[in-house]
């Protein structure tokens, strides 16, 4: 059993911290900017809460962070009362936020300066994956540190892998989002075409999902897309945040991402329709408006 802190109890962090307490059997202290959410978590999982990230991190072996973006991440780690101010030498800071590779490298250096280790560890699998403890975790950092952290991370994960040095986890998550953007747009267009052609969508998907067109998105989202229901998981606002990170990195490294750039704009159209909190499969709504 390890002493663990978890900072950020959103739709992902809340259940992830819970798995560390229940499945992992760790001693967990949480922090959330909205204290009521921390109180809800302690009532459900019987762990402890702290009033600041630094106090949550004090004495912890592993400190997990899962917040919204780069600036949120800087605030709760190296800002005033940030976790790094409370962490002891030899402990490990593990960042589950989907953020830039740049901030991951920045925090790696800031942690090392304090004698603390750092792993960037963004996740994939959405709210359902977090609730069921079956996330995919893409890690960047030092191999020896990763091997120490991996058994703890496995409390909320189905797959954990080390992708390379600091920032490599975030870069891998960018690849993940590039692939998802193209897949969802393709599925949306396929369903839209099939409906316009008068086909029975359920019969179509039953057949093509067993062939080369099959995907997780098809298996898990075609029914809700066909029904025009878009409240099942990762929100459009968050996808656009992720794609902004992807496209900024592509400008730095020279990668050509024409499909990703177009799909990002399509999600902008969905936002203009009022679909900010719809899930990413709502690209179909744009075609059917």
Coordinates of C-alpha atoms in Angstrom, one line a residue:
X1 CA 0.0 0.0 0.0
X2 CA 1.3 3.5 -0.9
X3 CA 0.4 6.9 0.4
X4 CA -1.2 8.7 -2.6
X5 CA -2.6 12.1 -3.4
X6 CA -5.1 12.8 -6.2
X7 CA -5.6 16.4 -7.4
X8 CA -8.6 17.1 -9.7
X9 CA -11.9 15.3 -9.2
X10 CA -13.7 15.9 -12.5
X11 CA -15.6 13.2 -14.5
X12 CA -12.3 11.3 -14.9
X13 CA -10.4 12.1 -11.7
X14 CA -13.3 11.3 -9.4
X15 CA -13.5 7.6 -10.3
X16 CA -9.8 7.2 -10.9
X17 CA -9.0 8.3 -7.4
X18 CA -11.7 6.0 -6.2
X19 CA -10.0 3.0 -7.9
X20 CA -6.7 3.9 -6.2
X21 CA -8.5 3.7 -2.9
X22 CA -10.7 0.6 -3.5
X23 CA -9.0 -1.6 -6.0
X24 CA -5.5 -0.4 -5.3
X25 CA -5.9 -0.4 -1.6
X26 CA -3.9 2.8 -1.2
X27 CA -4.2 5.5 1.4
X28 CA -5.6 8.4 -0.7
X29 CA -5.9 12.1 0.0
X30 CA -7.7 14.2 -2.5
X31 CA -7.8 17.9 -3.5
X32 CA -10.4 19.7 -5.7
X33 CA -10.8 23.4 -6.4
X34 CA -14.5 22.9 -5.5
X35 CA -14.4 21.6 -2.0
X36 CA -17.9 20.1 -2.3
X37 CA -16.6 17.7 -4.9
X38 CA -13.9 16.6 -2.5
X39 CA -16.5 16.1 0.3
X40 CA -18.6 14.0 -2.1
X41 CA -15.5 11.8 -2.9
X42 CA -14.6 11.3 0.8
X43 CA -18.2 10.4 1.6
X44 CA -18.2 7.8 -1.1
X45 CA -14.7 6.3 -0.8
X46 CA -13.8 7.1 2.9
X47 CA -10.5 8.7 2.0
X48 CA -9.3 12.1 3.1
X49 CA -9.3 15.6 1.6
X50 CA -6.9 18.5 2.0
X51 CA -7.5 22.3 1.4
X52 CA -4.5 22.8 -1.0
X53 CA -2.6 20.7 -3.5
X54 CA 0.6 21.1 -1.4
X55 CA -1.1 19.8 1.7
X56 CA -2.7 16.9 -0.2
X57 CA 0.8 16.0 -1.5
X58 CA 2.6 16.3 1.8
X59 CA 4.2 12.9 2.7
X60 CA 2.7 11.2 -0.4
X61 CA 4.7 8.5 -2.3
X62 CA 2.7 9.3 -5.5
X63 CA 0.8 12.4 -6.5
X64 CA -1.7 12.2 -9.3
X65 CA -3.0 15.2 -11.2
X66 CA -6.0 15.2 -13.6
X67 CA -7.1 18.8 -14.5
X68 CA -8.3 20.7 -17.6
X69 CA -5.3 22.2 -19.4
X70 CA -1.7 23.4 -19.3
X71 CA -2.5 26.5 -17.1
X72 CA -4.6 24.5 -14.7
X73 CA -1.7 22.0 -14.5
X74 CA 0.9 24.6 -13.8
X75 CA -1.4 26.2 -11.1
X76 CA -1.9 23.0 -9.1
X77 CA 1.7 21.7 -9.4
X78 CA 4.1 24.6 -9.4
X79 CA 1.9 27.6 -8.5
X80 CA 1.2 29.0 -5.1
X81 CA 0.4 26.1 -2.8
X82 CA 1.0 23.7 -5.7
X83 CA 1.7 20.0 -5.2
X84 CA 5.5 20.3 -5.8
X85 CA 5.8 22.6 -2.8
X86 CA 4.5 19.8 -0.6
X87 CA 6.2 16.8 -2.2
X88 CA 9.2 15.1 -0.6
X89 CA 12.3 14.1 -2.5
X90 CA 12.0 10.6 -4.1
X91 CA 8.2 10.9 -4.5
X92 CA 6.6 10.7 -8.0
X93 CA 4.3 13.2 -9.7
X94 CA 2.1 11.5 -12.3
X95 CA 0.1 13.8 -14.6
X96 CA -3.1 12.3 -16.2
X97 CA -4.1 15.6 -17.8
X98 CA -4.2 15.7 -21.5
X99 CA -1.8 18.6 -22.0
X100 CA 1.1 19.7 -24.2
X101 CA 4.4 17.9 -24.5
X102 CA 6.0 21.3 -23.7
X103 CA 4.4 21.5 -20.2
X104 CA 5.3 17.9 -19.6
X105 CA 9.0 18.6 -20.2
X106 CA 8.7 21.8 -18.1
X107 CA 7.2 19.9 -15.1
X108 CA 9.8 17.1 -15.5
X109 CA 12.5 19.7 -15.1
X110 CA 10.8 21.5 -12.2
X111 CA 10.2 18.2 -10.4
X112 CA 13.8 17.1 -10.8
X113 CA 15.0 20.4 -9.4
X114 CA 13.2 19.5 -6.2
X115 CA 14.4 15.9 -6.2
X116 CA 11.0 14.6 -7.3
X117 CA 10.3 12.3 -10.2
X118 CA 7.7 13.0 -12.9
X119 CA 5.7 10.9 -15.4
X120 CA 3.3 12.4 -18.0
X121 CA 0.5 9.8 -18.2
X122 CA -2.5 11.0 -20.2
X123 CA -5.4 8.5 -20.5
X124 CA -7.8 7.3 -23.1
X125 CA -11.1 5.5 -22.6
X126 CA -13.4 8.3 -21.6
X127 CA -15.7 8.6 -18.6
X128 CA -16.9 4.9 -18.9
X129 CA -13.2 3.8 -19.0
X130 CA -12.5 5.8 -15.9
X131 CA -15.5 4.5 -14.0
X132 CA -14.8 0.9 -14.9
X133 CA -11.0 1.2 -14.3
X134 CA -10.1 0.1 -17.8
X135 CA -8.3 3.2 -19.1
X136 CA -5.3 3.1 -21.5
X137 CA -2.4 5.1 -20.1
X138 CA 0.4 6.5 -22.2
X139 CA 3.5 7.4 -20.2
X140 CA 6.6 9.5 -20.7
X141 CA 9.5 9.6 -18.4
X142 CA 12.4 7.7 -17.0
X143 CA 12.1 3.9 -17.2
X144 CA 13.0 3.2 -13.5
X145 CA 10.5 5.7 -12.3
X146 CA 7.8 4.3 -14.7
X147 CA 8.4 0.8 -13.2
X148 CA 7.8 2.1 -9.7
X149 CA 4.7 3.9 -10.8
X150 CA 3.1 1.3 -13.1
X151 CA 1.7 -1.0 -10.3
X152 CA -0.1 2.0 -8.8
X153 CA -1.4 3.3 -12.1
X154 CA -2.8 -0.2 -12.9
X155 CA -5.5 0.4 -10.3
X156 CA -7.5 2.4 -12.9
X157 CA -6.0 1.0 -16.1
X158 CA -6.3 -1.9 -18.6
X159 CA -3.2 -1.0 -20.5
X160 CA -0.2 1.0 -19.4
X161 CA 2.9 1.6 -21.5
X162 CA 6.1 3.7 -21.5
X163 CA 6.4 5.6 -24.8
X164 CA 9.7 7.3 -24.2
X165 CA 11.2 10.3 -22.3
X166 CA 9.2 13.1 -20.8
X167 CA 6.5 14.4 -23.1
X168 CA 6.2 11.1 -25.0
X169 CA 3.0 10.2 -23.2
X170 CA 1.4 13.5 -24.3
X171 CA 2.7 13.0 -27.9
X172 CA 1.1 9.5 -28.0
X173 CA -2.2 10.9 -26.7
X174 CA -2.0 13.4 -29.7
X175 CA -1.7 10.4 -32.1
X176 CA -4.7 8.9 -30.3
X177 CA -6.8 12.0 -30.8
X178 CA -5.8 12.3 -34.5
X179 CA -7.0 8.8 -35.1
X180 CA -10.3 9.3 -33.2
X181 CA -11.1 12.5 -35.1
X182 CA -10.8 10.8 -38.5
X183 CA -12.6 7.7 -37.3
X184 CA -15.6 9.6 -35.9
X185 CA -16.0 11.8 -39.0
X186 CA -15.8 8.7 -41.3
X187 CA -18.4 6.9 -39.2
X188 CA -20.7 10.0 -39.2
X189 CA -20.5 10.3 -42.9
X190 CA -21.1 6.5 -43.4
X191 CA -24.2 6.6 -41.2
X192 CA -25.5 9.8 -42.8
X193 CA -25.0 8.2 -46.3
X194 CA -26.7 5.0 -45.3
X195 CA -29.7 6.8 -43.9
X196 CA -30.1 8.9 -47.0
X197 CA -29.8 5.8 -49.1
X198 CA -32.7 4.2 -47.2
X199 CA -30.7 1.4 -45.6
X200 CA -31.4 -0.3 -42.3
X201 CA -28.5 1.1 -40.3
X202 CA -28.5 -1.7 -37.7
X203 CA -28.2 -4.3 -40.5
X204 CA -25.5 -2.3 -42.2
X205 CA -23.4 -2.0 -39.0
X206 CA -24.0 -5.7 -38.1
X207 CA -22.2 -6.7 -41.3
X208 CA -19.5 -4.0 -41.8
X209 CA -18.4 -4.0 -38.2
X210 CA -17.1 -7.5 -38.6
X211 CA -14.9 -6.4 -41.5
X212 CA -12.1 -3.8 -42.1
X213 CA -14.5 -0.9 -41.3
X214 CA -15.0 -2.1 -37.8
X215 CA -13.9 0.1 -34.8
X216 CA -14.5 0.8 -31.2
X217 CA -16.4 3.9 -32.3
X218 CA -18.7 1.9 -34.5
X219 CA -19.4 -0.7 -31.9
X220 CA -20.0 1.7 -29.1
X221 CA -21.5 4.8 -30.7
X222 CA -23.5 3.8 -33.8
X223 CA -26.7 3.2 -31.9
X224 CA -26.7 6.5 -30.1
X225 CA -25.6 8.4 -33.2
X226 CA -28.4 6.8 -35.2
X227 CA -30.9 7.8 -32.5
X228 CA -29.5 11.4 -32.4
X229 CA -28.4 11.1 -28.8
X230 CA -25.0 12.7 -27.9
X231 CA -24.6 12.7 -24.2
X232 CA -22.3 9.6 -23.9
X233 CA -18.8 10.7 -22.9
X234 CA -16.0 13.0 -24.0
X235 CA -17.4 16.5 -24.8
X236 CA -16.8 18.5 -27.9
X237 CA -15.3 21.3 -25.9
X238 CA -12.6 19.0 -24.6
X239 CA -12.0 17.4 -28.0
X240 CA -11.4 20.9 -29.5
X241 CA -9.0 21.6 -26.6
X242 CA -7.1 18.4 -27.4
X243 CA -7.0 19.1 -31.2
X244 CA -5.7 22.6 -30.6
X245 CA -2.8 21.0 -28.7
X246 CA -2.3 18.5 -31.6
X247 CA -2.3 21.2 -34.3
X248 CA 0.0 23.4 -32.4
X249 CA 2.5 20.5 -32.0
X250 CA 2.1 19.7 -35.7
X251 CA 3.1 23.3 -36.6
X252 CA 6.2 22.8 -34.4
X253 CA 7.3 19.5 -35.9
X254 CA 6.1 20.0 -39.5
X255 CA 3.5 17.2 -39.5
X256 CA 0.8 17.6 -42.1
X257 CA -2.7 16.9 -40.6
X258 CA -5.2 18.1 -43.2
X259 CA -8.0 15.7 -42.1
X260 CA -7.5 16.6 -38.4
X261 CA -7.6 20.3 -39.2
X262 CA -10.9 20.0 -41.1
X263 CA -12.5 17.8 -38.4
X264 CA -11.5 20.4 -35.8
X265 CA -13.4 23.0 -37.8
X266 CA -16.4 20.6 -38.0
X267 CA -16.4 20.4 -34.2
X268 CA -16.4 24.2 -34.2
X269 CA -19.6 24.0 -36.3
X270 CA -21.1 21.6 -33.6
X271 CA -20.2 24.2 -30.9
X272 CA -22.0 26.8 -33.0
X273 CA -25.1 24.6 -32.9
X274 CA -25.0 24.6 -29.1
X275 CA -23.3 21.2 -28.9
X276 CA -20.4 22.2 -26.6
X277 CA -21.2 19.4 -24.1
X278 CA -22.4 16.9 -26.7
X279 CA -20.0 13.9 -27.1
X280 CA -17.6 13.6 -30.0
X281 CA -19.9 11.4 -32.0
X282 CA -22.1 14.5 -32.6
X283 CA -20.3 15.1 -35.9
X284 CA -23.4 13.4 -37.3
X285 CA -25.7 16.1 -36.0
X286 CA -23.7 18.6 -38.1
X287 CA -24.4 16.6 -41.3
X288 CA -28.1 16.2 -40.5
X289 CA -28.9 19.8 -39.4

